[in-house]
PDB file of C-alpha atoms in Angstrom:
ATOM      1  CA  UNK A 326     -54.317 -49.436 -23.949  1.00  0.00           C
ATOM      2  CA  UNK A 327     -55.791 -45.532 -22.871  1.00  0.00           C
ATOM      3  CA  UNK A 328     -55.433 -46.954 -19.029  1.00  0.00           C
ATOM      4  CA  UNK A 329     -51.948 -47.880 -19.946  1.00  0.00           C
ATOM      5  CA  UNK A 330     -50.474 -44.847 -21.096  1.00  0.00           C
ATOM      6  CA  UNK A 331     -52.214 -43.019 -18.481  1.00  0.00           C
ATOM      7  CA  UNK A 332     -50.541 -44.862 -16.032  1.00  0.00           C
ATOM      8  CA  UNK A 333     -47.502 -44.425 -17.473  1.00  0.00           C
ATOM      9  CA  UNK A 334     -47.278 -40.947 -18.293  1.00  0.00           C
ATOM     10  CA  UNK A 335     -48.424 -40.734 -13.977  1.00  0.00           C
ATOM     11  CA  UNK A 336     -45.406 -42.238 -13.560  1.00  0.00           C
ATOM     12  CA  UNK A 337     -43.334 -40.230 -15.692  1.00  0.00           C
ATOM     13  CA  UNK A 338     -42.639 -37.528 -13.221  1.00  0.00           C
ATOM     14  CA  UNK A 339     -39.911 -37.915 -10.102  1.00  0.00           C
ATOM     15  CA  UNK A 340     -42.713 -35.959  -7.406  1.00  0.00           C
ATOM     16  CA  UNK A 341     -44.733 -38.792  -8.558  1.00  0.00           C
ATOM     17  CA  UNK A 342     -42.559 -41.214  -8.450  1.00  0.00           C
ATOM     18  CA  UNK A 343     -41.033 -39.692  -4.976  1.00  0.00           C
ATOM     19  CA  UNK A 344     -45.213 -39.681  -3.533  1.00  0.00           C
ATOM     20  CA  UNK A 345     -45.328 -43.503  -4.465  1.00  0.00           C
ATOM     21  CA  UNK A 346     -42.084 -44.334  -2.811  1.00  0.00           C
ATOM     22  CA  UNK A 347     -43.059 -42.701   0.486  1.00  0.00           C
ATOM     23  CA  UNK A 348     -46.697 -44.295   0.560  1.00  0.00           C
ATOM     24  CA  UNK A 349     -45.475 -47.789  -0.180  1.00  0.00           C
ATOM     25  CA  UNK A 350     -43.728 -47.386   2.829  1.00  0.00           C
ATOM     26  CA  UNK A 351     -46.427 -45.678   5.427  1.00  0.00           C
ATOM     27  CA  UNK A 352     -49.946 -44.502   4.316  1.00  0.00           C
ATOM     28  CA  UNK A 353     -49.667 -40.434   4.711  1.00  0.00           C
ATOM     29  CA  UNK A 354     -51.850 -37.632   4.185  1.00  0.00           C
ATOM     30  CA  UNK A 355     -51.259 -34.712   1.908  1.00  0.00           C
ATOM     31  CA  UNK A 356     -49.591 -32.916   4.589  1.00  0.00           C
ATOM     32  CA  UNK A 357     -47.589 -35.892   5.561  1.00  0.00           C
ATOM     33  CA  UNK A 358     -46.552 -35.803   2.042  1.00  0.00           C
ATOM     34  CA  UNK A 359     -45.626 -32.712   1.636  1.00  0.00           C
ATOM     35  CA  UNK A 360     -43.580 -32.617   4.718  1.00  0.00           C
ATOM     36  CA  UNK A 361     -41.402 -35.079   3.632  1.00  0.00           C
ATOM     37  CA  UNK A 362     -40.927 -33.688  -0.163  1.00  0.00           C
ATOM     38  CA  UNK A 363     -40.528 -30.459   1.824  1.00  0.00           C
ATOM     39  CA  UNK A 364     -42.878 -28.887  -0.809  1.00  0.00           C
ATOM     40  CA  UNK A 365     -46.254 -27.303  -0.605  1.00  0.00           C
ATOM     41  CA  UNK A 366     -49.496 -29.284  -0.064  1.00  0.00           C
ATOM     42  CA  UNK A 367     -50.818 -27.373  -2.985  1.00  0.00           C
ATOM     43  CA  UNK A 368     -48.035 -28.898  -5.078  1.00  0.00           C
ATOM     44  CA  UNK A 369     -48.925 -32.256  -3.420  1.00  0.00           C
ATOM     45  CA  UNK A 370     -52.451 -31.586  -4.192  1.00  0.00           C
ATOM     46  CA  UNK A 371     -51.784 -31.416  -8.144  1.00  0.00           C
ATOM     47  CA  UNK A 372     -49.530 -34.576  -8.426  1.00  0.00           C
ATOM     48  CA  UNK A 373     -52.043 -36.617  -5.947  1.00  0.00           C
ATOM     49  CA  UNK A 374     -54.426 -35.333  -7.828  1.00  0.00           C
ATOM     50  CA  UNK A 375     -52.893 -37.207 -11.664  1.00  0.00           C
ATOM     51  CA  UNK A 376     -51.925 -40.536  -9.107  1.00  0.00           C
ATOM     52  CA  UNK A 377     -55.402 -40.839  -8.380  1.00  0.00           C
ATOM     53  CA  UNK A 378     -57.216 -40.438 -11.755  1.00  0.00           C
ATOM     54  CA  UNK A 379     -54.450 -43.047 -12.974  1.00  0.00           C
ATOM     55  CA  UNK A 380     -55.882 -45.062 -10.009  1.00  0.00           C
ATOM     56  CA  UNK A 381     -52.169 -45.779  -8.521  1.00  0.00           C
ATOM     57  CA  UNK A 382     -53.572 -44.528  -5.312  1.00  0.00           C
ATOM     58  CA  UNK A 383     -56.113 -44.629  -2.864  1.00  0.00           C
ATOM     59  CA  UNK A 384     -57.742 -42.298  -0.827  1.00  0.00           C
ATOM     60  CA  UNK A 385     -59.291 -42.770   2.325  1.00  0.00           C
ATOM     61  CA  UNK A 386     -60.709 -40.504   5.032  1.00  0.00           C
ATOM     62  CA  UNK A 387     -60.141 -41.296   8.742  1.00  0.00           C
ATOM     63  CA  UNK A 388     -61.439 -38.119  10.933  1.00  0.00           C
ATOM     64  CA  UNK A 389     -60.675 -35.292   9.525  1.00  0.00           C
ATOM     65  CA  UNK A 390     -57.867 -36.052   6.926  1.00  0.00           C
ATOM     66  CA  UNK A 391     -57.678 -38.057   3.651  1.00  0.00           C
ATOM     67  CA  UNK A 392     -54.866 -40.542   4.059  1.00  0.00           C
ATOM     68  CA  UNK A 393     -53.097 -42.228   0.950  1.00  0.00           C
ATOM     69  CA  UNK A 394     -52.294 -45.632  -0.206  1.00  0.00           C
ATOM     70  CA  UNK A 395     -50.855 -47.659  -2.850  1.00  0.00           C
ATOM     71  CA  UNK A 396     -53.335 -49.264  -5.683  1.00  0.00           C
ATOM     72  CA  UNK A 397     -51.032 -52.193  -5.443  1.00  0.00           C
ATOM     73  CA  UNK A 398     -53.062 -54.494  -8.041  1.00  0.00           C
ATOM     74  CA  UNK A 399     -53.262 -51.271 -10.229  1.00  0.00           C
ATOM     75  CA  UNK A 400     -49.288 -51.280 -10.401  1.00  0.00           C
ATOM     76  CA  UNK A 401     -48.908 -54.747 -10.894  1.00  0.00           C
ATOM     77  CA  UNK A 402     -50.966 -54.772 -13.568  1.00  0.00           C
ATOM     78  CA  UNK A 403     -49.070 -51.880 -15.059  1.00  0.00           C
ATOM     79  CA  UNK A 404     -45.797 -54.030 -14.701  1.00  0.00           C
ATOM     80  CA  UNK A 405     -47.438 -57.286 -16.089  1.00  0.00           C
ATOM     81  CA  UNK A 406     -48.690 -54.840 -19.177  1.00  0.00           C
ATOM     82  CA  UNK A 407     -44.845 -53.481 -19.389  1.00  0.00           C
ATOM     83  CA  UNK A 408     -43.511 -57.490 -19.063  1.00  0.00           C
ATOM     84  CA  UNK A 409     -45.893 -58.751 -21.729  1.00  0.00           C
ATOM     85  CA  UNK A 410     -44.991 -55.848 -24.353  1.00  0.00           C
ATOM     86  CA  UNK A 411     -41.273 -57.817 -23.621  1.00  0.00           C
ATOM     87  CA  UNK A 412     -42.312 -61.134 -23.585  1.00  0.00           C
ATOM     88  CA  UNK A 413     -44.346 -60.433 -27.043  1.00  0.00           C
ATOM     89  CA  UNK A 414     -41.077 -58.888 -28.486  1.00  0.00           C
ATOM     90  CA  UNK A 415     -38.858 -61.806 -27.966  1.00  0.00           C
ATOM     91  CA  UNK A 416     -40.777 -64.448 -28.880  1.00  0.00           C
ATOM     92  CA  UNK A 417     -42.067 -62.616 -32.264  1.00  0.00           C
ATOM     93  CA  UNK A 418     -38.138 -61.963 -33.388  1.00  0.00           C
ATOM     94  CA  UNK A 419     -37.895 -63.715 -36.453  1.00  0.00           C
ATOM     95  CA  UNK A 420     -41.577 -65.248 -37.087  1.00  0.00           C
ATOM     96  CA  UNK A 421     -42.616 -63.865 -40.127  1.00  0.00           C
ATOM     97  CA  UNK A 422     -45.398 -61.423 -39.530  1.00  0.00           C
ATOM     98  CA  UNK A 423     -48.316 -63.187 -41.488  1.00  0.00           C
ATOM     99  CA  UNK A 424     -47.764 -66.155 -38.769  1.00  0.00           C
ATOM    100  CA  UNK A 425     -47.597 -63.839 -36.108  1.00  0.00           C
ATOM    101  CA  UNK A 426     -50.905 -63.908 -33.965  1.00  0.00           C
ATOM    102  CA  UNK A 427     -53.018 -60.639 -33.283  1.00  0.00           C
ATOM    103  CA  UNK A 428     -53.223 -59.128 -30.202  1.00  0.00           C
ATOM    104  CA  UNK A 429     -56.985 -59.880 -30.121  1.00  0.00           C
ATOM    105  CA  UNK A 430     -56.123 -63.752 -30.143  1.00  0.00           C
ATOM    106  CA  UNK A 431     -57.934 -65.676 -27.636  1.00  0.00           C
ATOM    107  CA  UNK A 432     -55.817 -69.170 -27.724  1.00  0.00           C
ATOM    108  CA  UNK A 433     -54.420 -69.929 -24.326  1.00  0.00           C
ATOM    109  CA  UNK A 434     -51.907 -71.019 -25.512  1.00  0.00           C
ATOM    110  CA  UNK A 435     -50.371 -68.173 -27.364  1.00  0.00           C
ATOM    111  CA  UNK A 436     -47.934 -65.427 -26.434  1.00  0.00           C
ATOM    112  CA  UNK A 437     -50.524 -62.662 -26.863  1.00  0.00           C
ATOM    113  CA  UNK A 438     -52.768 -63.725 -24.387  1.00  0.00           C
ATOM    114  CA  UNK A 439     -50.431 -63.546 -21.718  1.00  0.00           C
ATOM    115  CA  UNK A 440     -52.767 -61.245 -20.328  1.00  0.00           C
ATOM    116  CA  UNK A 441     -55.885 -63.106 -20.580  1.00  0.00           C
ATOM    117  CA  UNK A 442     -54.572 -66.062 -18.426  1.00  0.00           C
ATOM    118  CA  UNK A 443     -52.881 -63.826 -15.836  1.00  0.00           C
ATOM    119  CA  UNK A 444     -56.849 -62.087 -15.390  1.00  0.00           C
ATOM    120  CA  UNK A 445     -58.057 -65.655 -15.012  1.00  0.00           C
ATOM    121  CA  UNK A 446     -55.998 -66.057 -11.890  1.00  0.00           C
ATOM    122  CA  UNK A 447     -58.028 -65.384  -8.717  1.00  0.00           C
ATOM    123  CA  UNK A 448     -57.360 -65.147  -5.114  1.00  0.00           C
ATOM    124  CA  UNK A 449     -60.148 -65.176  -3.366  1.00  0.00           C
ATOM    125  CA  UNK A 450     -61.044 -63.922   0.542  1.00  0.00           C
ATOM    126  CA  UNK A 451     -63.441 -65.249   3.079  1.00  0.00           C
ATOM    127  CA  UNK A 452     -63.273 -63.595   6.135  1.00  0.00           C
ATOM    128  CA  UNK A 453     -64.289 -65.954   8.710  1.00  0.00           C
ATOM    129  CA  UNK A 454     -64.652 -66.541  12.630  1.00  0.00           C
ATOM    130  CA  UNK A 455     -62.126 -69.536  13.084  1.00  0.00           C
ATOM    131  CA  UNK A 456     -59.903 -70.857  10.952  1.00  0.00           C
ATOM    132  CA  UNK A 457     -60.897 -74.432   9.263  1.00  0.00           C
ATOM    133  CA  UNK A 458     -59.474 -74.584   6.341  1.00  0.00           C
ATOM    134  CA  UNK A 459     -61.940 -74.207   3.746  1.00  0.00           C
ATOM    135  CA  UNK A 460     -64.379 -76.674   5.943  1.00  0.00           C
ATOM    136  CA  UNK A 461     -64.703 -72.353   7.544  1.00  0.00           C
ATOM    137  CA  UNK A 462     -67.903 -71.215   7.142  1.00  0.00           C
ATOM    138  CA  UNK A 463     -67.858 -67.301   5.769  1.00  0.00           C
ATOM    139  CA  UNK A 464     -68.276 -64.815   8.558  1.00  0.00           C
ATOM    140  CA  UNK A 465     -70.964 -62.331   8.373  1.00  0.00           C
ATOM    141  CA  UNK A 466     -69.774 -59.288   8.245  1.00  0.00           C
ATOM    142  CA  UNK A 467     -66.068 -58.136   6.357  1.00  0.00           C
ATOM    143  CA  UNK A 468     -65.036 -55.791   9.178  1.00  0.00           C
ATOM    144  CA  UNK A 469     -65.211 -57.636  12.114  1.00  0.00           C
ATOM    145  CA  UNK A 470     -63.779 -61.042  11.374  1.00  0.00           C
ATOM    146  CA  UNK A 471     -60.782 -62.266  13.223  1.00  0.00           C
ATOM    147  CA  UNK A 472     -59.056 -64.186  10.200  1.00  0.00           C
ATOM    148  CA  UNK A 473     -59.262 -64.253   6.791  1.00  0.00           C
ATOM    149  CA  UNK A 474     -58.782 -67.640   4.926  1.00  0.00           C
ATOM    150  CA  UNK A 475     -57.347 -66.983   1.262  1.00  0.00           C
ATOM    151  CA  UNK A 476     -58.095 -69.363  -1.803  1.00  0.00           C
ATOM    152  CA  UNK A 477     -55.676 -69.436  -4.764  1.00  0.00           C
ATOM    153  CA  UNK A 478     -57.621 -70.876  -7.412  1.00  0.00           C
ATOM    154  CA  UNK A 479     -54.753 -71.414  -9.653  1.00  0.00           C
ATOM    155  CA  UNK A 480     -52.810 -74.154  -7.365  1.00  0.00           C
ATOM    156  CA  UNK A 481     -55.211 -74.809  -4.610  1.00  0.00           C
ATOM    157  CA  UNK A 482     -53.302 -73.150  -1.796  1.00  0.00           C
ATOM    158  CA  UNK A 483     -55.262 -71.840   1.260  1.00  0.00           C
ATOM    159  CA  UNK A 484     -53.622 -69.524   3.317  1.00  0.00           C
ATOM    160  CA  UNK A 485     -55.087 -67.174   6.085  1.00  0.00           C
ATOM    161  CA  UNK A 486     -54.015 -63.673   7.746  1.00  0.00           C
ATOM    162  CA  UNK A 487     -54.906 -62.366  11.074  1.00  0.00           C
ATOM    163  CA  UNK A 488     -57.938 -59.007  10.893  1.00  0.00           C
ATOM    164  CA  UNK A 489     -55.015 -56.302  10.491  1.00  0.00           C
ATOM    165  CA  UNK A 490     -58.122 -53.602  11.597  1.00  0.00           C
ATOM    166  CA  UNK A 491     -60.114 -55.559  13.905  1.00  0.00           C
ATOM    167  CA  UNK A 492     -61.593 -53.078  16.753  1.00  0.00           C
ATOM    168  CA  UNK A 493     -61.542 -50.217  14.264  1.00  0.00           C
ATOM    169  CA  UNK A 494     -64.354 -47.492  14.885  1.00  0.00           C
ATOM    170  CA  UNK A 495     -67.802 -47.789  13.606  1.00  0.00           C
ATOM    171  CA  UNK A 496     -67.860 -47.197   9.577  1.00  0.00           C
ATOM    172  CA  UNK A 497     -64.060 -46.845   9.462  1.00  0.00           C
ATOM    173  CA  UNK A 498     -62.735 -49.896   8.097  1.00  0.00           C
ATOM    174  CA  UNK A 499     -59.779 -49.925   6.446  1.00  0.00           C
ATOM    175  CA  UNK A 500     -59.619 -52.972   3.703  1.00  0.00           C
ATOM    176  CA  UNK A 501     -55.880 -52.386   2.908  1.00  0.00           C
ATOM    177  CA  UNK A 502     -55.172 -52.534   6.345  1.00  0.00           C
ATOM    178  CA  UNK A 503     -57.720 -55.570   7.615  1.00  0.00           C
ATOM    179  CA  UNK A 504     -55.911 -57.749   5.011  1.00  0.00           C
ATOM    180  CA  UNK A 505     -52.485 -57.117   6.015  1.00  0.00           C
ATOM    181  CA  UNK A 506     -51.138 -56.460   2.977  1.00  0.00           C
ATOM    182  CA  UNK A 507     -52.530 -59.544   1.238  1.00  0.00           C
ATOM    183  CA  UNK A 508     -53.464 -58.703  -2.495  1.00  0.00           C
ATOM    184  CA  UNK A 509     -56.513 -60.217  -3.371  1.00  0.00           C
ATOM    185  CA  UNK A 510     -59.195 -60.476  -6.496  1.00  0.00           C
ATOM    186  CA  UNK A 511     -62.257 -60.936  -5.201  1.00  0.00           C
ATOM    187  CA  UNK A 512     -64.020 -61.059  -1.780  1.00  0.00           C
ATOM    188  CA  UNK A 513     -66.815 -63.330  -0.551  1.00  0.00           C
ATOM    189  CA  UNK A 514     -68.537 -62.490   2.403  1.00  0.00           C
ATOM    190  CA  UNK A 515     -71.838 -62.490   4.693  1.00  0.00           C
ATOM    191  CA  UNK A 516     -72.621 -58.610   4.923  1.00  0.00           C
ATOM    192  CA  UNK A 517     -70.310 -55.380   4.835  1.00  0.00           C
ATOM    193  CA  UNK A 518     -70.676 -51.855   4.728  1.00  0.00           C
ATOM    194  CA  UNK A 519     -70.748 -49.762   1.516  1.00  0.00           C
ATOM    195  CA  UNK A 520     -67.490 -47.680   2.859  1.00  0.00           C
ATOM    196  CA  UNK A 521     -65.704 -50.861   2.437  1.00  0.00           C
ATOM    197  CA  UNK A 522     -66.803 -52.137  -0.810  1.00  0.00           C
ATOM    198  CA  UNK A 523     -65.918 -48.908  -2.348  1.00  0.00           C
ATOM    199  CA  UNK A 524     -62.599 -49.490  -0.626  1.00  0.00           C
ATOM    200  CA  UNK A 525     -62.059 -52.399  -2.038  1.00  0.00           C
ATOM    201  CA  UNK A 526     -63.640 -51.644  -5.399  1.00  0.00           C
ATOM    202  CA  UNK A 527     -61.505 -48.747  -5.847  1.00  0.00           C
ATOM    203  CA  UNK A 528     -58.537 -51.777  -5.824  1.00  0.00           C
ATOM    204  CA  UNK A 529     -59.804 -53.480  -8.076  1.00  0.00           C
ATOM    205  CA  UNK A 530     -61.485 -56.338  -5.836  1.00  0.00           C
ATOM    206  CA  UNK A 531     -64.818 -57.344  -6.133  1.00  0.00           C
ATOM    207  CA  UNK A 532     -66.972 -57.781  -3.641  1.00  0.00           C
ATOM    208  CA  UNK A 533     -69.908 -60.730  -3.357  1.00  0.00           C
ATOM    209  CA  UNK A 534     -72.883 -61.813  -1.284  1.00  0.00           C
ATOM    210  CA  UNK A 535     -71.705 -65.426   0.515  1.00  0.00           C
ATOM    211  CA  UNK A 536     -73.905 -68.092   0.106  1.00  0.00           C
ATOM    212  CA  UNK A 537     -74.944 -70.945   2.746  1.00  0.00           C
ATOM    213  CA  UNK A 538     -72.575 -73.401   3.758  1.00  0.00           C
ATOM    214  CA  UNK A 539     -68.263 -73.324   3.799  1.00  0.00           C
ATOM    215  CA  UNK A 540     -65.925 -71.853   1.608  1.00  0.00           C
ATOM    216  CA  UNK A 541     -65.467 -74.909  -0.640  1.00  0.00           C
ATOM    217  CA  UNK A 542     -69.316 -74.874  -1.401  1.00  0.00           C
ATOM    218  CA  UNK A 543     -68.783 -71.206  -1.629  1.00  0.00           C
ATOM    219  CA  UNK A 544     -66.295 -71.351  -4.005  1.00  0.00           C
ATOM    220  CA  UNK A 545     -68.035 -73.920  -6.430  1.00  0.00           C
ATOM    221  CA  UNK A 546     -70.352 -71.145  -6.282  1.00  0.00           C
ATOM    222  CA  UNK A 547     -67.952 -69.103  -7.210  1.00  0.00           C
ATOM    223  CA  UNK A 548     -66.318 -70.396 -10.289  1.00  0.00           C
ATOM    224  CA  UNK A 549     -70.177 -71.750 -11.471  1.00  0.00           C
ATOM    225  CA  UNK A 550     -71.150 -67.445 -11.449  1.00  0.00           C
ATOM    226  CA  UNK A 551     -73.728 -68.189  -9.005  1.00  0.00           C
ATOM    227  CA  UNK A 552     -72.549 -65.395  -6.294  1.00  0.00           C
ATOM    228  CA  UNK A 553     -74.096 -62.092  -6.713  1.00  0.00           C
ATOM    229  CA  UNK A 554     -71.898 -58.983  -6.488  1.00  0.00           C
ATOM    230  CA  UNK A 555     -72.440 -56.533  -4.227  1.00  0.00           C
ATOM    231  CA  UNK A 556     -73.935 -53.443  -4.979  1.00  0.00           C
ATOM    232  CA  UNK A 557     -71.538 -50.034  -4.354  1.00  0.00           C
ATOM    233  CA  UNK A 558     -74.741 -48.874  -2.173  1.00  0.00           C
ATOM    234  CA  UNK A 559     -74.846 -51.641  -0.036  1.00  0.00           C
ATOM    235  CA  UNK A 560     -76.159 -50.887   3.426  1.00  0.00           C
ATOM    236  CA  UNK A 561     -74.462 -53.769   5.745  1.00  0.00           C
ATOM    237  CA  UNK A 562     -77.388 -55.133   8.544  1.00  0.00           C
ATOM    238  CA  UNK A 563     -74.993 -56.706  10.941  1.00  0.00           C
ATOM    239  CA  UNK A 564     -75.779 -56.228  14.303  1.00  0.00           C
ATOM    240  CA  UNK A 565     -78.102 -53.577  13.625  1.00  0.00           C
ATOM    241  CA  UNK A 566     -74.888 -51.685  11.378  1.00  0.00           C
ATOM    242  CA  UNK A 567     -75.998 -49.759   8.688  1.00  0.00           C
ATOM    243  CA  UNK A 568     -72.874 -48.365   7.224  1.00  0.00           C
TER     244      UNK A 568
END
């Protein structure tokens, strides 16, 4: 509930609101920002400043400058919280409150836990070399795979999206932009730098160690808890890499 109405008093503010707009359509630095608002970076600095400890954006640093993203998963969880408040409303009208449930109810059934089975749903990555379906075997390293093959484990689909960063320098991967835009839970992989698990981490995606074999052994794995999670340290060993 705290996270909630942090979130939503970040949003209660039309710089805020005007910052979000402009990032959800280009990633832009403070400057960038500012430029557009045609206010001060100082001014940009406070308001980036309340987006970030609400977690509705990202910062990362390429060069020189910090550039800013979307949290997308952070603000669709905020609108998921916002739909379930509605869907809890209308179905409660006229159920007498000693039959209504608690918001602590675990049934998966009920209206309450709308939220429980929504965090249950996970889409899970595997970058790999060449695309087979989940017959692919998980490539070693996050950064430089080619494809990514995508496992909805609520209906079974398998999709896969091209390595929007591939060829990025050494210990500048961008996650947000190797994915393409695909929002994701969790990600299984050989090796990968530290840079990018905190990347990913700071979106809410978890990050584990791949075990032998393809991504359908993998993701028995998987829903059995037998991947380990990678640490926020991590210090990738592919190819010699140590980022």
């Amino acid at each position: 509930m705290e996270e909630a109405i942090k979130i939503l008093k970040a949003l209660g503010d039309e710089t805020r609101i005007e910052i979000l707009r402009l990032i959800s359509e280009k990633t832009m630095s403070a400057k960038g920002i500012a430029s557009h608002l045609k206010i001060t970076e100082a001014a940009v600095s406070q308001q980036i400043k309340i987006l970030k400890e609400s977690e509705l954006i990202i910062g990362y640093k390429i060069g020189y400058h910090i550039i800013y993203d979307l949290n997308e998963k952070k603000l669709k969880h905020s609108i998921k919280f916002i739909e379930n408040i509605i869907d809890n409303d209308k179905t409660n009208i006229n159920v007498p409150s000693a039959l209504r449930c608690t918001k602590s109810c675990k049934h998966l059934k009920c209206v309450n836990n709308n939220k429980f089975k929504e965090e249950s749903i996970m889409k899970v990555c595997f970058p790999v070399k060449s695309n087979e379906g989940i017959k692919s075997v998980p490539y070693g390293h996050f950064g430089t795979a080619p494809l990514f093959v995508v496992c909805n484990l609520e209906n079974d689909e398998v999709t896969t999206v091209g390595n929007g960063d591939l060829g990025h320098e050494h210990g500048s991967c961008n996650p947000i932009k190797a994915l393409s835009g695909e929002a994701v839970d969790a990600v299984v992989v050989g090796g990968i730098g530290a840079g990018a698990i905190n990347k990913l981490n700071s979106m809410g995606i978890k990050v584990y160690k791949a075990s032998e074999g393809n991504i359908e052994e993998n993701l028995v794995s998987f829903k059995n808890n037998e991947l380990k999670e990678f640490p926020s340290n991590h210090l990738c060993s592919h190819d010699g890499c140590s980022h």
